[in-house]
Amino acid sequence: MASPTLGVCYYPEQWPEALWAEDARRMAELGITRVRIGEFAWSRIEPSPGTLSLGWLDRAIDTLAAAGLQVVLGTPTATPPKWLVDRMPDMLPVDGDGRQRRFGSRRHYCFSHLGYREECARIVTVLAERYGHHPAVFAWQIDNEYGCHDTTLSYSTAARDGFRRWLAARYASIDALNRTWQTVFWSKEYRSFDEIDLPYLTVTEAHPAHRLDFQRFASDQVVAFNQVQADILRRLAPGRDLIHNFMGRVFDFDQFEVADALDIASWDSYPLGFLEDRVNADDGWRRRFARVGDPDFQAFHHDLYRAAGRGRWWVMEQQPGPVNWAPHNPVPRDGMIRLWTWEAFAHGAETVSYFRWRQMPAGQEQMHAGLRRPDDRPSPAMAEVAQTVREIANLGNLTTDRTEVAADVALVFDHTSSWAWSIQSQGAEFDYFRLLFDAYRGVRRRGLSVEMVSSRSPGFDGHRLVLIPGLFAWNDNLRKAIAGFDGTVLIGPRSGSKTRDFAIPDQLPPDLGALLEARIGQVESLAVGCEVAVDGGGAFQFWREYLETVPPAETCLAAADGVAAPIRQGGLFYLAGWPDPVLLDRVLSMVSEAAGVALRAPLPDGLCLRRAGDLLFAFNYGGEPVSLDGLGLRGPYLLGGAELGPSDVAAIAVPASPAEPA
Ligand code: GAL
């Protein structure tokens, strides 16, 4: 495999053609090798129904190719043109208040609208027939950021009709649906699938099984929508990589399933915007990391999409300066563009691509920085990109193969759980991402790398410790994987607390039969300030469970009121609540010891380590220099040195095995 590469997002349709060749030359001169274009250009490709205008796109691709650049061509289906919307206005999505969303920005389509899907198939066929074999078009991005701007769920007529068909296929008879959902509750029994409406605008909450099925249906629509384009591109653009750009903390469709149709998963990383509007943190934390981003948020998504892409993943859009869409949009601290780029490579990214080449002086994103300013002079990010290019060349032996991680710790991720706990949080703070992110942060604070694993994974080979927090319902795969695993598994809170049909299991959670002889008799959610202390230090926050344990399960720690907290049966541990950082660290020490995984002393806030084959990377998101020597890390340093300044990066050669710690 090749060394990691850099890319950039470029919009030839937004600039005079006279600039293209010079732009391409400068990109290549900078060391960029890949350019994504086209994903919002439908109105230029087809200005009126059936009238194609592809000459400009031919020339744009050829200009980039002439400079030696490889093109990722976006399908333009996130921005259907006005004439198309006017022809089929019922393709517009409808929000949860029943209001039709309108033309004028982007993502103005409903995934369920079959007529729109056909239009997408038509335009993608046109593009694939023309560029499918073009030597410079080496990859395709399908659509852009599915689900962005809250567009996964739509309450349109197309969605309602599609949902009824989907339910009929899933349940075959209305009696089966009534039984499964238990619609007798509040007299909701249906006589036919045609009576079923979408679960919105109800007087109070709609039935959770109804809502979960609607979310499953909506997710399936995204998968099917993507599949239509993937099938066309496979046929007409053979041998080209297919990619989609997923998002940060947007999990409302099953990204693993979408990625199954692709070669590469990518995501769009905006660390400063995310810190402001997607990370649960107090004001002190936000202020401290305002110019660098949360130290674990990027890494979490790198690992998630690495799993979705089955090892092949990119950052398709990397923040290069202030963005325009968060509540506040600071300038990144010097060095962060380089740090974010190296961090992605340390997690195995094949390509990091900056959004965007030049800041656009008009339109919705005129306040969004690019690598070049609107006056075409370089923005501060350019120098950091140039430095990164030089470093990649020096570290020429860093190949994506070397970034293979035999992470001892695996974290199971499950989209259905994310949907289920937003349907029935049972406590204001109970959020699936937040629960997993706490666990992820806790593990990394002890210097370990984490591998994310899908809940559909057939097993946990290669790992010693597997964490399964907040898993809504077991599936057969997962039960078998747990039973067949000879390492250590930490599950809970709330794992296995429902059946797949959103009911409480007959034998009560955690519903693992003889594998874990315990039942949860009661649960409670806890307001901030009502934490439940655990003997010896730490507490449960937000959520707590009352475990009834039967031998051979044994209590490892108890809450101050005597109720078992973590319990253990063989290699299986159950954690009966949401641990605060102190309790989480105690529990991690306990399960790591059982798993034979050595932890480092807690790292200073802002210092992140990532194992990548025979390299150990260190990243300093903090504001003070860190002595890596002082942490027991020893060179040789292939990048940086033992004193790691703020925003600095180091790479240390380490023995390939044992995996961790170095
Ligand atoms: C992404 C999107 C880009 C651009 C960018 C701005 O969400 O894919 O098209 O809008 O955000 O930060």
XYZ file of C-alpha atoms and ligand atoms in Angstrom:
674
model
C 0.000 0.000 0.000
C 1.020 3.564 -0.655
C 2.003 6.287 1.800
C -0.782 8.473 3.103
C -1.824 11.250 0.747
C -3.392 14.677 0.915
C -6.393 15.957 -0.948
C -8.550 19.040 -1.283
C -12.177 19.845 -2.081
C -12.521 22.069 -5.117
C -15.481 23.673 -6.873
C -14.450 24.579 -10.433
C -18.034 25.672 -11.158
C -17.652 28.451 -8.572
C -14.551 30.041 -10.161
C -13.660 31.528 -13.553
C -12.237 28.880 -15.833
C -9.165 31.060 -16.272
C -8.145 30.180 -12.686
C -8.378 26.401 -12.965
C -4.986 25.597 -14.438
C -3.169 27.795 -11.948
C -5.182 26.327 -9.083
C -4.307 22.819 -10.241
C -0.657 23.697 -10.613
C -0.538 25.139 -7.101
C -2.309 22.147 -5.617
C 0.238 19.823 -7.166
C 3.093 22.089 -6.147
C 1.854 21.988 -2.563
C 1.961 18.204 -2.598
C -1.757 17.549 -2.870
C -2.512 14.557 -5.050
C -6.300 14.110 -4.837
C -9.103 16.541 -5.582
C -12.792 16.040 -4.903
C -15.124 17.913 -7.239
C -18.660 17.986 -8.501
C -20.830 17.028 -5.566
C -23.020 20.143 -5.675
C -22.918 20.869 -9.403
C -26.176 19.405 -10.745
C -27.584 22.757 -11.935
C -24.449 23.276 -14.035
C -24.385 19.696 -15.315
C -28.043 19.760 -16.331
C -29.239 23.378 -16.492
C -32.707 22.387 -17.700
C -34.496 19.039 -17.981
C -32.553 16.722 -20.247
C -30.142 19.429 -21.433
C -26.692 18.344 -20.440
C -23.719 20.646 -20.170
C -20.659 18.532 -19.550
C -18.026 20.374 -21.546
C -16.978 22.425 -18.519
C -16.670 19.291 -16.390
C -14.603 17.556 -19.094
C -12.266 20.529 -19.103
C -12.121 20.762 -15.311
C -11.200 17.086 -14.977
C -8.679 17.320 -17.792
C -7.105 20.420 -16.250
C -6.675 18.680 -12.916
C -5.387 15.545 -14.628
C -2.882 17.570 -16.638
C -1.392 18.752 -13.354
C -1.043 15.112 -12.281
C -3.961 15.206 -9.838
C -6.335 12.323 -9.214
C -10.030 13.182 -9.173
C -12.742 12.018 -6.793
C -15.949 12.786 -8.643
C -18.977 13.487 -6.478
C -22.446 12.507 -7.608
C -24.487 15.710 -7.348
C -27.575 14.232 -5.725
C -27.441 16.279 -2.491
C -28.454 19.366 -4.480
C -31.269 18.614 -6.935
C -31.851 21.673 -9.153
C -34.887 23.915 -8.982
C -36.511 22.626 -12.148
C -36.436 19.091 -10.793
C -38.011 20.067 -7.493
C -40.695 22.030 -9.337
C -41.465 18.975 -11.428
C -41.929 16.715 -8.428
C -42.509 18.914 -5.386
C -43.514 15.918 -3.302
C -39.839 14.861 -3.285
C -39.195 17.555 -0.673
C -38.703 16.249 2.854
C -41.252 16.938 5.589
C -40.097 17.707 9.124
C -41.436 16.337 12.389
C -43.855 19.264 12.682
C -45.400 18.290 9.361
C -43.903 21.234 7.477
C -42.531 20.636 4.037
C -38.937 21.819 3.818
C -38.197 24.023 0.852
C -35.775 24.547 -1.983
C -32.953 27.038 -1.378
C -30.123 25.278 0.454
C -29.256 21.595 0.042
C -30.321 18.045 0.957
C -33.885 18.980 -0.034
C -35.049 15.497 -0.855
C -36.785 12.640 0.834
C -34.868 9.338 0.743
C -38.130 7.418 0.258
C -39.206 9.243 -2.884
C -38.867 6.655 -5.624
C -39.228 9.230 -8.405
C -36.256 11.133 -7.022
C -34.259 7.926 -6.772
C -34.918 7.383 -10.477
C -33.719 10.896 -11.260
C -30.557 10.204 -9.272
C -30.041 6.963 -11.171
C -30.436 8.869 -14.433
C -27.909 11.608 -13.653
C -25.426 9.167 -12.140
C -25.688 7.017 -15.260
C -24.931 10.056 -17.417
C -21.836 10.851 -15.346
C -20.647 7.275 -15.049
C -21.013 6.659 -18.790
C -18.920 9.710 -19.477
C -16.264 9.459 -16.757
C -16.422 5.847 -15.570
C -13.277 4.928 -17.483
C -11.563 8.308 -17.309
C -8.003 7.574 -16.163
C -7.942 10.560 -13.795
C -11.243 9.732 -12.085
C -10.011 7.132 -9.686
C -12.811 7.299 -7.120
C -16.405 8.432 -6.712
C -18.094 10.042 -3.759
C -21.777 9.147 -3.652
C -23.978 12.091 -2.623
C -22.752 14.197 0.302
C -23.170 13.710 4.047
C -26.295 11.591 4.297
C -28.398 12.750 7.201
C -26.854 16.237 7.408
C -29.292 19.000 8.405
C -31.587 16.428 10.009
C -32.650 14.772 6.805
C -32.727 11.057 7.610
C -36.284 11.123 8.926
C -38.890 12.624 6.642
C -42.647 12.527 7.237
C -43.683 12.841 3.619
C -46.408 10.910 1.815
C -43.691 8.926 0.038
C -42.255 7.973 3.421
C -45.662 6.985 4.785
C -46.438 4.771 1.789
C -42.968 3.281 1.834
C -43.204 2.607 5.557
C -46.468 0.719 5.108
C -44.904 -1.459 2.425
C -41.856 -2.002 4.600
C -44.016 -3.056 7.549
C -46.056 -5.415 5.378
C -42.845 -7.076 4.198
C -41.448 -7.317 7.722
C -44.544 -8.619 9.513
C -46.534 -10.289 6.706
C -49.772 -9.947 8.680
C -51.230 -7.086 10.644
C -51.884 -9.481 13.526
C -48.195 -10.208 13.740
C -47.454 -6.506 13.884
C -50.093 -5.937 16.573
C -48.647 -8.776 18.630
C -45.045 -7.699 18.209
C -45.580 -4.038 18.944
C -48.223 -4.899 21.584
C -50.534 -2.292 20.193
C -53.207 -3.187 22.718
C -51.469 -0.591 24.869
C -53.607 2.577 24.611
C -55.955 0.939 22.102
C -53.789 1.229 19.066
C -54.686 -2.045 17.366
C -54.666 -1.813 13.596
C -56.818 -3.696 11.111
C -54.573 -3.219 8.115
C -51.158 -1.805 7.224
C -52.939 1.057 5.476
C -54.146 2.335 8.819
C -50.627 2.897 10.073
C -49.386 6.447 10.046
C -45.912 7.803 10.671
C -45.131 8.259 14.380
C -45.238 12.049 14.566
C -47.454 14.854 15.802
C -49.040 12.455 18.305
C -50.577 14.024 21.399
C -47.925 12.551 23.639
C -45.111 10.141 22.852
C -45.757 7.630 20.093
C -45.318 3.890 20.710
C -41.586 3.100 20.993
C -41.776 -0.026 18.795
C -43.541 2.027 16.124
C -40.865 4.725 16.353
C -37.998 2.266 16.272
C -39.402 0.534 13.214
C -39.800 3.899 11.524
C -36.162 4.666 12.281
C -35.151 1.262 10.899
C -37.213 1.943 7.811
C -35.618 5.389 7.411
C -32.160 3.867 7.754
C -33.038 1.250 5.148
C -34.065 4.058 2.781
C -30.611 5.615 3.053
C -29.023 2.226 2.427
C -31.260 1.617 -0.609
C -30.743 5.138 -1.958
C -26.992 4.678 -1.760
C -27.174 1.199 -3.262
C -28.888 2.467 -6.423
C -25.928 4.720 -7.176
C -23.347 2.179 -6.069
C -24.789 -0.426 -8.455
C -24.598 1.953 -11.408
C -21.041 2.993 -10.597
C -19.886 -0.609 -10.119
C -21.173 -1.395 -13.584
C -20.037 1.717 -15.435
C -16.939 2.727 -13.465
C -15.258 -0.606 -12.791
C -12.251 -0.698 -10.521
C -12.956 2.736 -9.039
C -13.230 3.175 -5.293
C -16.668 4.177 -4.038
C -16.764 6.479 -1.036
C -19.269 8.372 1.064
C -18.460 11.159 3.515
C -20.149 10.492 6.870
C -20.383 12.984 9.721
C -19.417 13.645 13.306
C -22.018 12.511 15.850
C -24.699 11.831 13.279
C -25.771 8.218 13.681
C -29.401 8.233 12.637
C -28.954 5.659 9.903
C -26.790 2.546 9.937
C -23.458 3.693 8.561
C -22.019 0.191 8.631
C -24.753 -0.949 6.257
C -24.255 1.988 3.903
C -20.513 1.364 3.922
C -21.034 -2.301 3.020
C -21.779 -1.087 -0.526
C -18.617 1.057 -0.617
C -14.869 0.493 -0.754
C -13.891 3.318 1.568
C -15.658 5.090 4.422
C -14.779 8.716 4.952
C -15.925 11.454 7.284
C -15.811 15.209 7.547
C -13.771 16.413 10.486
C -14.375 19.896 11.894
C -12.799 19.712 15.368
C -13.572 23.273 16.508
C -17.150 23.322 15.237
C -17.775 19.938 16.866
C -16.372 20.988 20.240
C -18.908 23.804 20.327
C -21.977 21.957 19.183
C -21.445 18.196 19.545
C -19.336 17.469 22.617
C -20.866 17.256 26.105
C -18.452 19.297 28.174
C -18.450 22.057 30.745
C -17.503 25.627 29.932
C -13.995 25.262 31.344
C -13.266 22.336 29.032
C -14.710 24.180 26.056
C -12.631 27.264 26.708
C -9.512 25.214 27.202
C -9.821 23.341 23.937
C -11.645 26.033 21.932
C -8.818 26.387 19.408
C -7.824 22.741 19.177
C -10.998 20.681 19.507
C -11.854 17.929 21.939
C -8.816 15.640 22.238
C -10.838 12.435 21.764
C -13.665 13.413 19.424
C -11.735 13.154 16.165
C -10.059 9.908 17.198
C -13.413 8.333 18.124
C -14.758 8.983 14.636
C -11.528 7.944 12.946
C -11.865 4.579 14.643
C -15.585 4.329 13.958
C -15.250 4.949 10.232
C -12.173 2.804 10.035
C -14.440 -0.001 11.239
C -17.193 1.001 8.794
C -14.717 0.962 5.901
C -13.355 -2.423 6.983
C -9.935 -0.818 7.409
C -10.107 1.591 4.459
C -11.031 5.121 5.392
C -10.328 8.809 4.709
C -10.994 12.218 6.114
C -12.811 13.682 3.125
C -13.141 17.165 4.601
C -10.648 18.510 7.118
C -11.205 21.884 8.766
C -8.448 24.259 7.585
C -9.362 27.390 9.605
C -12.519 28.913 11.095
C -15.801 27.406 9.889
C -19.097 29.250 9.527
C -21.696 27.046 11.177
C -20.959 26.605 14.900
C -22.191 29.051 17.554
C -18.643 30.468 17.693
C -15.955 29.910 15.089
C -12.424 30.529 16.359
C -9.188 30.339 14.425
C -7.295 27.082 15.144
C -4.149 27.301 17.249
C -0.952 27.258 15.213
C 0.021 23.711 14.400
C -3.431 22.145 14.655
C -4.019 21.598 10.947
C -0.848 19.545 10.919
C -1.753 17.748 14.155
C -5.259 16.818 12.932
C -3.775 15.524 9.705
C -1.162 13.356 11.410
C -3.696 12.097 13.898
C -5.874 10.797 11.071
C -2.852 9.058 9.539
C -2.000 7.529 12.890
C -5.476 5.990 12.901
C -4.890 4.591 9.435
C -6.429 7.178 7.085
C -5.334 6.712 3.491
C -6.081 10.330 2.588
C -6.805 13.562 4.418
C -8.512 16.083 2.200
C -8.977 19.729 3.193
C -12.248 21.561 2.810
C -11.792 23.722 0.776
C -9.193 25.023 -1.670
C -10.219 28.676 -1.671
C -12.659 30.543 0.539
C -15.708 31.519 -1.513
C -16.564 35.216 -1.122
C -20.299 34.675 -1.689
C -22.986 32.230 -0.717
C -23.834 30.505 2.547
C -20.249 29.536 3.346
C -18.488 32.821 2.601
C -17.197 32.888 6.204
C -15.672 29.396 5.926
C -11.892 29.369 5.555
C -10.063 27.505 2.823
C -6.404 26.854 2.117
C -6.444 30.091 0.177
C -8.176 33.325 1.115
C -10.821 34.922 -1.124
C -8.082 37.215 -2.481
C -6.217 34.057 -3.520
C -3.346 34.538 -1.100
C -2.454 31.545 1.075
C -4.309 31.196 4.384
C -2.260 30.240 7.478
C -3.155 26.568 6.951
C -1.047 26.367 3.785
C 2.269 26.433 5.619
C 1.143 23.592 7.882
C 0.015 21.531 4.936
C 3.386 22.114 3.267
C 5.167 21.005 6.438
C 3.026 17.880 6.643
C 3.859 17.045 3.031
C 7.582 17.250 3.817
C 7.151 15.089 6.880
C 5.210 12.446 4.998
C 8.089 12.308 2.525
C 10.618 11.914 5.347
C 8.544 9.265 7.039
C 8.300 7.479 3.718
C 8.295 4.174 5.495
C 4.948 5.000 7.084
C 2.596 3.033 4.928
C -1.037 2.422 5.643
C -0.051 -1.190 6.359
C 1.972 -0.022 9.286
C -1.045 1.678 10.737
C -2.703 -1.682 11.338
C -3.474 -1.783 15.004
C -3.745 -4.890 17.039
C -5.685 -2.944 19.658
C -6.172 -4.950 22.793
C -9.378 -3.093 23.516
C -12.461 -3.240 21.313
C -15.543 -1.061 21.730
C -18.812 -2.321 20.239
C -20.834 0.282 18.331
C -24.494 -0.230 17.444
C -26.661 2.271 15.587
C -29.950 0.757 16.749
C -28.940 1.461 20.335
C -28.390 5.079 19.474
C -31.922 5.288 18.034
C -33.497 3.328 20.876
C -32.049 5.461 23.648
C -33.083 8.645 21.965
C -36.615 7.246 21.665
C -36.604 6.157 25.309
C -33.809 7.925 27.145
C -35.548 7.545 30.517
C -33.224 10.273 31.788
C -32.206 13.562 30.237
C -28.509 12.715 30.037
C -28.831 9.190 28.687
C -27.347 9.400 25.236
C -25.683 6.464 23.504
C -22.850 8.408 21.937
C -22.099 10.131 25.202
C -21.921 6.812 27.049
C -19.571 5.289 24.473
C -17.491 8.404 24.224
C -16.941 8.418 28.005
C -15.694 4.822 27.770
C -13.492 5.633 24.787
C -11.989 8.629 26.557
C -11.419 6.607 29.711
C -9.511 3.887 27.871
C -7.376 6.362 25.935
C -6.584 8.291 29.086
C -4.692 5.147 30.114
C -2.695 5.284 26.884
C -4.443 2.466 25.021
C -5.624 2.404 21.433
C -9.178 1.297 20.770
C -10.638 -0.593 17.865
C -14.294 -0.008 17.107
C -16.318 -3.097 16.260
C -19.786 -3.333 14.761
C -22.471 -5.064 16.826
C -22.875 -7.412 13.856
C -19.283 -8.560 14.144
C -18.981 -12.341 14.161
C -16.322 -12.400 16.891
C -13.678 -10.560 18.840
C -10.519 -12.225 17.561
C -7.343 -10.261 18.163
C -8.670 -8.396 21.203
C -8.273 -9.070 24.875
C -10.847 -6.733 26.342
C -14.217 -5.946 24.776
C -16.495 -3.166 26.022
C -20.227 -3.279 25.287
C -21.921 -0.307 26.938
C -25.575 0.563 26.382
C -26.366 -2.147 23.859
C -30.125 -2.044 23.306
C -30.746 -5.682 22.365
C -28.570 -8.734 21.830
C -28.427 -10.277 18.415
C -27.446 -13.894 17.805
C -24.014 -12.928 16.515
C -23.174 -10.996 19.592
C -24.420 -13.639 22.010
C -22.292 -16.208 20.195
C -19.295 -13.869 20.063
C -19.481 -13.319 23.822
C -19.945 -17.001 24.580
C -17.057 -17.983 22.305
C -14.584 -15.314 23.461
C -11.834 -16.299 25.829
C -10.888 -12.726 26.787
C -12.652 -10.311 29.096
C -15.930 -8.558 28.316
C -17.351 -5.586 30.189
C -21.007 -4.972 29.438
C -23.563 -2.482 30.692
C -25.123 -0.293 31.733
C -28.414 -1.020 30.026
C -26.991 -3.673 27.698
C -29.503 -6.348 26.742
C -32.276 -4.451 28.470
C -34.737 -4.801 25.573
C -35.755 -7.305 22.974
C -35.273 -6.251 19.381
C -38.980 -5.367 19.358
C -38.550 -2.826 22.123
C -39.947 -4.776 25.044
C -38.395 -5.807 28.343
C -37.043 -9.379 28.083
C -39.066 -12.049 29.935
C -36.255 -12.903 32.312
C -35.317 -9.234 32.742
C -31.994 -7.722 31.660
C -29.152 -8.324 31.049
C -30.730 -11.350 29.419
C -27.604 -13.446 29.019
C -28.969 -16.639 30.583
C -26.392 -18.861 32.220
C -23.522 -16.707 30.957
C -24.353 -14.165 33.613
C -26.544 -15.186 36.540
C -27.962 -11.799 37.366
C -31.109 -9.800 36.921
C -31.766 -6.124 37.007
C -34.835 -5.615 39.160
C -35.043 -1.830 38.921
C -33.316 1.060 37.218
C -33.236 4.755 37.939
C -31.999 7.858 36.176
C -30.219 10.437 38.282
C -30.282 14.200 37.977
C -26.975 16.022 38.134
C -26.108 16.315 41.839
C -27.830 13.002 42.732
C -24.832 10.745 42.044
C -24.641 7.433 43.952
C -21.267 6.868 45.601
C -19.445 3.565 45.236
C -17.368 2.106 48.062
C -13.743 3.042 47.691
C -14.213 6.019 45.343
C -16.156 7.238 42.354
C -19.902 7.237 41.752
C -22.675 6.448 39.354
C -24.004 9.452 37.523
C -27.073 9.820 35.270
C -28.072 6.132 35.464
C -28.005 3.311 37.949
C -29.345 -0.230 38.152
C -30.286 -2.539 41.005
C -28.634 -5.868 40.347
C -29.790 -9.138 41.847
C -26.909 -11.561 41.671
C -27.029 -15.340 41.876
C -23.828 -17.442 42.300
C -21.524 -18.023 40.495
C -21.755 -14.306 39.635
C -19.837 -12.376 42.252
C -19.865 -8.759 43.357
C -16.634 -6.860 42.644
C -17.617 -3.495 44.087
C -20.757 -2.266 45.781
C -22.484 1.088 45.875
C -22.539 2.864 49.225
C -26.030 1.459 49.857
C -24.715 -2.088 49.452
C -26.134 -2.784 45.977
C -23.718 -4.630 43.688
C -22.098 -2.325 41.144
C -19.771 -4.239 38.857
C -20.250 -7.998 39.073
C -18.293 -10.760 37.464
C -18.864 -14.271 36.213
C -15.732 -15.760 34.665
C -14.481 -13.383 32.009
C -17.762 -11.486 31.850
C -18.231 -8.302 33.901
C -21.416 -6.283 34.165
C -21.386 -2.616 35.181
C -24.709 -1.569 36.691
C -24.671 2.146 36.020
C -23.023 5.057 34.244
C -19.663 5.550 35.944
C -18.150 8.948 36.618
C -14.500 9.235 35.487
C -13.131 8.010 38.821
C -15.324 4.914 38.937
C -14.740 4.248 35.241
C -11.016 4.276 35.836
C -11.343 1.842 38.749
C -13.487 -0.497 36.703
C -11.100 -0.294 33.749
C -8.206 -1.189 36.030
C -10.142 -4.190 37.249
C -11.139 -5.509 33.844
C -7.738 -4.754 32.297
C -6.061 -6.758 34.975
C -8.429 -9.645 34.294
C -7.666 -9.311 30.577
C -3.901 -9.089 31.067
C -3.773 -5.632 29.495
C -1.272 -3.218 31.041
C -2.431 0.364 31.575
C -0.219 3.418 31.612
C -0.453 5.969 34.389
C -3.253 8.436 33.512
C -2.074 10.764 30.739
C -2.201 14.530 31.201
C -5.389 16.086 29.762
C -4.887 16.763 26.089
C -2.135 14.231 25.481
C -3.236 11.448 23.143
C -1.372 8.333 22.115
C -2.151 6.093 19.189
C -0.417 2.883 18.285
C 0.071 2.374 14.532
C 1.902 -0.832 13.733
C 5.483 -0.303 14.897
C 4.973 3.397 15.534
C 3.536 5.067 18.577
C 2.176 8.541 17.874
C 1.764 11.252 20.502
C -0.394 14.368 20.022
C -0.514 17.339 22.325
C -3.915 19.048 22.360
C -2.933 20.653 25.677
C -1.575 24.118 26.263
C 1.657 23.090 28.024
C 4.665 21.126 26.805
C 4.705 17.476 27.847
C 7.859 15.496 28.541
C 7.381 12.124 26.860
C 10.466 10.872 28.684
C 8.680 11.686 31.901
C 5.864 9.366 30.817
C 8.303 6.548 30.260
C 8.275 6.809 26.458
C 11.655 6.352 24.819
C 12.777 7.107 21.257
C 13.946 6.658 18.591
C 11.784 9.524 17.364
C 10.925 9.446 13.685
C 8.935 12.647 14.050
C 9.236 15.244 16.823
C 11.124 14.599 20.033
C 10.891 13.860 23.730
C 9.610 17.341 24.543
C 6.162 17.652 22.979
C 5.041 21.269 22.703
C 1.419 22.408 22.407
C -0.058 21.236 19.066
C 2.998 19.131 18.412
C 3.200 15.587 17.082
C 5.733 12.828 17.743
C 6.164 9.372 16.250
C 8.272 6.836 18.090
C 9.505 3.545 16.703
C 8.419 0.746 19.029
C 8.699 -3.024 18.882
C 5.904 -4.490 16.815
C 4.826 -6.765 19.613
C 3.588 -7.007 22.275
C 1.047 -4.502 21.097
C 0.694 -2.238 24.104
C 1.969 -0.408 25.963
C 5.316 0.269 24.325
C -19.719 19.809 5.459
C -20.201 19.722 4.032
C -19.476 20.689 3.117
C -19.388 22.031 3.767
C -18.697 21.904 5.092
C -18.503 23.225 5.801
O -20.707 19.414 6.354
O -20.055 18.424 3.518
O -20.156 20.777 1.895
O -20.668 22.544 3.919
O -19.463 21.084 5.918
O -17.883 23.049 7.051
